[in-house]
Coordinates of C-alpha atoms in Angstrom, one line a residue:
M19 CA 27.6 -39.6 5.8
E20 CA 24.5 -40.7 6.7
E21 CA 23.8 -44.9 4.6
Y22 CA 21.0 -44.3 2.3
P23 CA 21.4 -46.2 -1.9
I24 CA 21.1 -43.4 -3.9
I25 CA 20.0 -44.6 -6.6
D26 CA 18.9 -42.2 -9.1
L27 CA 19.2 -38.1 -9.0
S28 CA 18.2 -37.4 -12.6
H29 CA 14.9 -35.2 -10.9
L30 CA 16.8 -32.7 -9.6
L31 CA 19.3 -30.3 -10.8
P32 CA 23.2 -30.6 -11.0
A33 CA 23.8 -28.3 -7.3
A34 CA 20.7 -29.9 -5.3
Q35 CA 21.9 -33.4 -6.3
G36 CA 24.9 -32.6 -4.2
L37 CA 23.2 -31.5 -1.7
A38 CA 20.9 -34.7 -1.6
R39 CA 23.8 -36.7 -0.8
L40 CA 24.3 -34.7 2.6
P41 CA 22.0 -36.3 6.0
A42 CA 18.6 -35.0 6.0
D43 CA 19.5 -32.3 9.6
E44 CA 21.6 -30.3 6.8
R45 CA 19.3 -30.6 3.8
I46 CA 16.5 -29.6 5.9
H47 CA 18.6 -26.2 6.8
R48 CA 19.1 -26.3 3.2
L49 CA 16.0 -26.4 2.0
R50 CA 15.0 -22.6 4.2
A51 CA 17.6 -21.2 2.6
D52 CA 16.5 -18.7 0.0
R53 CA 17.0 -20.4 -3.7
W54 CA 17.0 -18.8 -6.6
I55 CA 14.1 -20.0 -9.5
G56 CA 14.6 -18.4 -12.9
Y57 CA 11.1 -18.0 -14.0
P58 CA 10.3 -16.4 -17.4
R59 CA 9.1 -13.3 -16.2
A60 CA 12.2 -12.8 -13.6
I61 CA 14.5 -13.3 -15.8
E62 CA 13.2 -10.5 -18.2
A63 CA 12.8 -8.0 -15.2
L64 CA 17.1 -9.0 -14.9
N65 CA 17.3 -8.5 -18.7
R66 CA 16.2 -5.5 -18.4
L67 CA 18.8 -4.2 -15.3
E68 CA 21.5 -5.7 -17.3
A69 CA 20.8 -3.0 -20.3
L70 CA 20.5 -0.7 -17.9
Y71 CA 23.3 -1.5 -16.2
A72 CA 25.0 -1.2 -19.7
W73 CA 23.3 2.3 -21.0
P74 CA 25.5 4.9 -22.9
N75 CA 25.8 7.7 -20.2
K76 CA 24.1 10.5 -21.7
Q77 CA 22.6 13.6 -20.1
R78 CA 18.6 11.9 -19.4
M79 CA 19.1 8.2 -18.6
P80 CA 16.5 5.6 -18.2
N81 CA 15.1 4.0 -15.1
L82 CA 12.9 1.6 -14.1
L83 CA 9.7 1.4 -11.5
L84 CA 9.9 -2.6 -10.7
I85 CA 5.9 -3.2 -9.8
G86 CA 3.9 -5.7 -7.6
P87 CA 2.3 -6.9 -4.9
T88 CA 3.8 -7.7 -1.7
N89 CA 5.9 -11.2 -1.9
N90 CA 6.6 -11.1 -5.6
G91 CA 9.9 -11.8 -5.7
K92 CA 11.0 -8.1 -6.8
S93 CA 13.5 -8.1 -3.2
M94 CA 15.0 -11.3 -4.6
I95 CA 15.0 -10.3 -7.9
V96 CA 17.6 -7.0 -7.0
E97 CA 19.4 -9.2 -5.0
K98 CA 20.4 -11.5 -8.0
F99 CA 21.3 -8.6 -9.5
R100 CA 23.2 -6.9 -7.5
R101 CA 24.9 -10.4 -6.6
T102 CA 26.6 -10.3 -10.2
H103 CA 27.6 -7.3 -10.1
L104 CA 29.2 -7.3 -6.2
A105 CA 30.8 -4.1 -4.8
S106 CA 34.9 -5.1 -4.6
A107 CA 38.0 -3.0 -3.2
D108 CA 41.4 -2.1 -4.2
A109 CA 44.3 -1.1 -2.2
D110 CA 43.1 2.6 -1.2
Q111 CA 39.1 2.9 -2.5
E112 CA 35.6 0.7 -3.3
H113 CA 33.9 0.5 -5.7
I114 CA 30.2 -0.2 -5.8
P115 CA 28.4 -0.8 -9.6
V116 CA 25.1 -1.8 -7.6
L117 CA 23.1 0.4 -4.7
V118 CA 20.1 -0.5 -2.7
V119 CA 18.7 1.4 -0.8
Q120 CA 15.9 0.5 1.5
M121 CA 12.9 3.9 1.1
P122 CA 12.8 4.6 4.9
S123 CA 9.1 3.7 6.5
E124 CA 8.9 7.9 7.9
P125 CA 9.8 9.6 4.5
S126 CA 11.8 12.3 4.3
V127 CA 14.6 13.6 2.1
I128 CA 17.3 13.6 5.2
R129 CA 16.6 10.4 6.5
F130 CA 16.9 8.9 2.7
Y131 CA 20.2 10.7 2.6
V132 CA 20.8 9.2 6.0
A133 CA 20.0 5.8 4.7
L134 CA 22.0 6.4 1.5
L135 CA 25.1 7.1 3.3
A136 CA 24.3 4.0 5.1
A137 CA 24.2 1.7 2.2
M138 CA 27.8 2.9 1.4
G139 CA 29.3 2.8 4.9
A140 CA 29.7 6.3 5.7
P141 CA 30.3 7.3 9.0
L142 CA 28.3 10.3 9.8
R143 CA 28.7 13.2 12.1
P144 CA 26.3 14.1 14.8
R145 CA 23.5 16.1 14.0
P146 CA 24.6 16.9 10.4
R147 CA 22.7 19.1 8.1
L148 CA 21.1 18.4 5.1
P149 CA 23.4 20.8 2.3
E150 CA 26.5 18.4 3.9
M151 CA 25.0 15.4 3.7
E152 CA 23.7 16.2 0.5
Q153 CA 27.3 16.8 -1.5
L154 CA 29.0 13.9 0.9
A155 CA 26.6 12.1 -0.6
L156 CA 26.7 12.7 -4.1
A157 CA 30.8 12.9 -3.7
L158 CA 30.5 8.9 -2.4
L159 CA 28.2 8.2 -5.4
R160 CA 30.6 9.3 -7.9
K161 CA 33.6 8.0 -6.3
V162 CA 32.4 4.4 -5.3
G163 CA 31.5 3.9 -8.8
V164 CA 27.8 3.3 -8.7
R165 CA 26.3 3.0 -11.8
I166 CA 23.3 1.9 -11.0
L167 CA 20.9 3.1 -7.7
V168 CA 18.4 0.6 -6.6
I169 CA 15.1 2.3 -4.5
D170 CA 13.4 -1.0 -2.8
E171 CA 10.2 -0.2 -0.9
L172 CA 9.6 3.1 -2.9
H173 CA 5.8 3.2 -2.0
N174 CA 6.7 4.3 1.6
V175 CA 7.2 7.7 -0.1
L176 CA 3.2 7.9 0.1
A177 CA 3.0 6.8 4.0
G178 CA 4.4 11.2 4.3
N179 CA 2.4 14.1 3.9
S180 CA 2.5 15.9 1.1
V181 CA 5.2 18.2 1.5
N182 CA 7.1 15.1 2.0
R183 CA 6.4 13.1 -0.4
R184 CA 6.7 16.3 -3.0
E185 CA 10.1 17.3 -1.6
F186 CA 10.7 13.0 -2.0
L187 CA 9.5 13.2 -5.9
N188 CA 11.7 16.1 -6.3
L189 CA 15.0 14.7 -4.8
L190 CA 14.6 11.7 -7.8
R191 CA 15.1 14.4 -10.7
F192 CA 17.8 16.0 -8.8
L193 CA 19.8 13.1 -8.6
G194 CA 18.9 11.0 -11.9
N195 CA 20.1 15.1 -13.2
E196 CA 23.2 15.2 -11.6
L197 CA 24.7 11.5 -11.3
R198 CA 23.0 10.8 -15.1
I199 CA 22.4 7.1 -13.7
P200 CA 19.7 5.3 -13.8
L201 CA 17.3 5.1 -10.8
V202 CA 15.1 1.5 -10.1
G203 CA 12.1 2.4 -7.9
V204 CA 10.7 -1.1 -6.7
G205 CA 7.5 -0.7 -4.4
T206 CA 3.7 -1.9 -4.6
R207 CA 1.7 -0.6 -6.9
D208 CA 1.8 2.1 -4.5
A209 CA 5.2 3.3 -5.8
Y210 CA 3.7 3.5 -9.7
L211 CA 0.6 6.0 -7.8
A212 CA 3.6 7.7 -6.4
I213 CA 5.2 8.6 -9.2
R214 CA 2.4 9.2 -11.6
S215 CA 1.5 12.3 -8.8
D216 CA 5.0 13.9 -11.1
D217 CA 4.4 14.5 -14.6
Q218 CA 8.2 14.7 -15.5
L219 CA 9.4 11.9 -13.2
E220 CA 6.0 9.8 -15.1
N221 CA 8.1 10.3 -18.1
R222 CA 11.1 9.0 -17.4
F223 CA 10.3 6.0 -15.3
E224 CA 8.9 3.2 -17.6
P225 CA 6.8 0.8 -15.8
M226 CA 7.0 -3.2 -15.3
M227 CA 4.6 -5.2 -13.9
L228 CA 5.4 -8.0 -12.1
P229 CA 1.6 -10.1 -11.8
L230 CA -0.4 -12.3 -9.1
W231 CA 0.5 -16.2 -10.9
E232 CA -2.5 -17.8 -11.7
A233 CA -3.0 -21.7 -12.0
N234 CA -1.8 -22.3 -15.0
D235 CA 2.0 -23.6 -17.3
D236 CA 4.3 -21.1 -16.9
C237 CA 2.8 -22.5 -12.6
C238 CA 3.5 -25.8 -13.4
S239 CA 7.1 -24.9 -14.4
L240 CA 7.8 -22.8 -12.1
L241 CA 6.4 -25.4 -9.3
A242 CA 8.2 -27.8 -11.3
S243 CA 11.6 -25.7 -11.3
F244 CA 11.5 -25.1 -7.1
A245 CA 10.8 -29.2 -6.4
A246 CA 14.3 -29.8 -9.2
S247 CA 16.2 -27.4 -6.3
L248 CA 15.0 -29.3 -3.5
P249 CA 17.8 -31.6 -2.3
L250 CA 14.9 -34.4 -2.1
R251 CA 15.9 -38.2 -2.8
R252 CA 13.1 -39.1 -4.9
P253 CA 11.1 -36.9 -7.6
S254 CA 8.2 -34.9 -6.3
S255 CA 4.8 -34.4 -7.8
I256 CA 4.3 -30.9 -6.8
A257 CA 4.1 -29.5 -10.5
T258 CA 0.3 -30.2 -10.9
L259 CA -2.6 -27.9 -12.3
D260 CA -4.3 -29.4 -8.6
M261 CA -1.0 -28.6 -6.6
A262 CA -0.8 -24.7 -8.5
R263 CA -4.5 -24.4 -7.1
Y264 CA -3.7 -25.4 -3.4
L265 CA -1.2 -23.7 -3.0
L266 CA -2.7 -20.1 -5.1
T267 CA -5.7 -20.9 -3.1
T268 CA -3.3 -20.5 0.0
Q269 CA -1.2 -18.0 -0.7
R270 CA -3.2 -16.3 -2.7
G271 CA -0.7 -15.4 -5.7
H272 CA 2.6 -14.5 -4.2
H273 CA 4.8 -15.9 -5.5
R274 CA 7.7 -15.5 -3.0
R275 CA 5.0 -17.2 -0.5
T276 CA 4.0 -20.0 -2.6
G277 CA 7.8 -20.8 -3.0
A278 CA 7.8 -21.0 0.6
L279 CA 5.0 -23.1 1.4
A280 CA 6.3 -25.5 -2.1
D281 CA 9.9 -25.2 0.5
G282 CA 7.6 -26.5 3.6
S283 CA 6.2 -29.3 2.0
G284 CA 9.6 -30.9 1.2
H285 CA 10.4 -30.4 5.3
R286 CA 7.8 -30.1 7.5
R287 CA 7.7 -33.2 8.4
R288 CA 11.1 -34.7 8.8
G289 CA 10.3 -38.0 8.6
E290 CA 9.5 -37.2 4.3
L291 CA 13.7 -36.8 4.5
R292 CA 14.9 -39.3 6.5
G293 CA 12.4 -41.9 4.6
S294 CA 10.7 -41.3 1.4
D295 CA 11.5 -37.9 0.7
Q296 CA 8.2 -37.4 -1.0
P297 CA 6.5 -34.4 -0.2
S298 CA 3.0 -35.3 0.7

């Protein structure tokens, strides 16, 4: 371990304090990894997901539509939730309580079933027929105990023609009725528009928006949380309104891009980590 006079790391979270004692190259590597920052709206979204997870089984289950601009942290929220309820396996049975599947870029019912079966690790026969895939998918979803089905990139449904869109929206209704588990759609505003085009689905999916960030106290709090999670040996000064305005102007209010740029302020110059560790 490199020699460095560490005096006070109280500006960091406990986990980051341990990382701050690593050599510079290792800290730079850790800086580039994804990290969870529990800002209020994200925690609210997680709580909504947990409420759905614990919902008692009934004929019509509630659904959620998590909507926000690209790179606004939606997928990270879903991944945090999934990791809270990881898949497991015993001697002869796999359990997948939270199944996340990505909507194909060219949407169709059969391609969605392919993605669904792949997410469960099911082998596919050459040129399977749609009825066979449907029955296999339903059987496996029940067998592995899926309690929530998350469909990421749901806005891709609008990339299909009107026939494909209608077929897929009908499929969502069918899955909800057949499985009696909550469905969670994740996507941009186009996902909301797609769901709104079907009166029955609009009544079943409750939208939750993740808006663009603004330069305010909440944003400064987010930046302070970022700074406390970065393995920098001296306090960072990014949690200011001026820095918030700069980051949001540069990244157009996107949470993930803003976080990446905030990370970058700590590692784009290696000398800062080997020297003062004060991001510029």
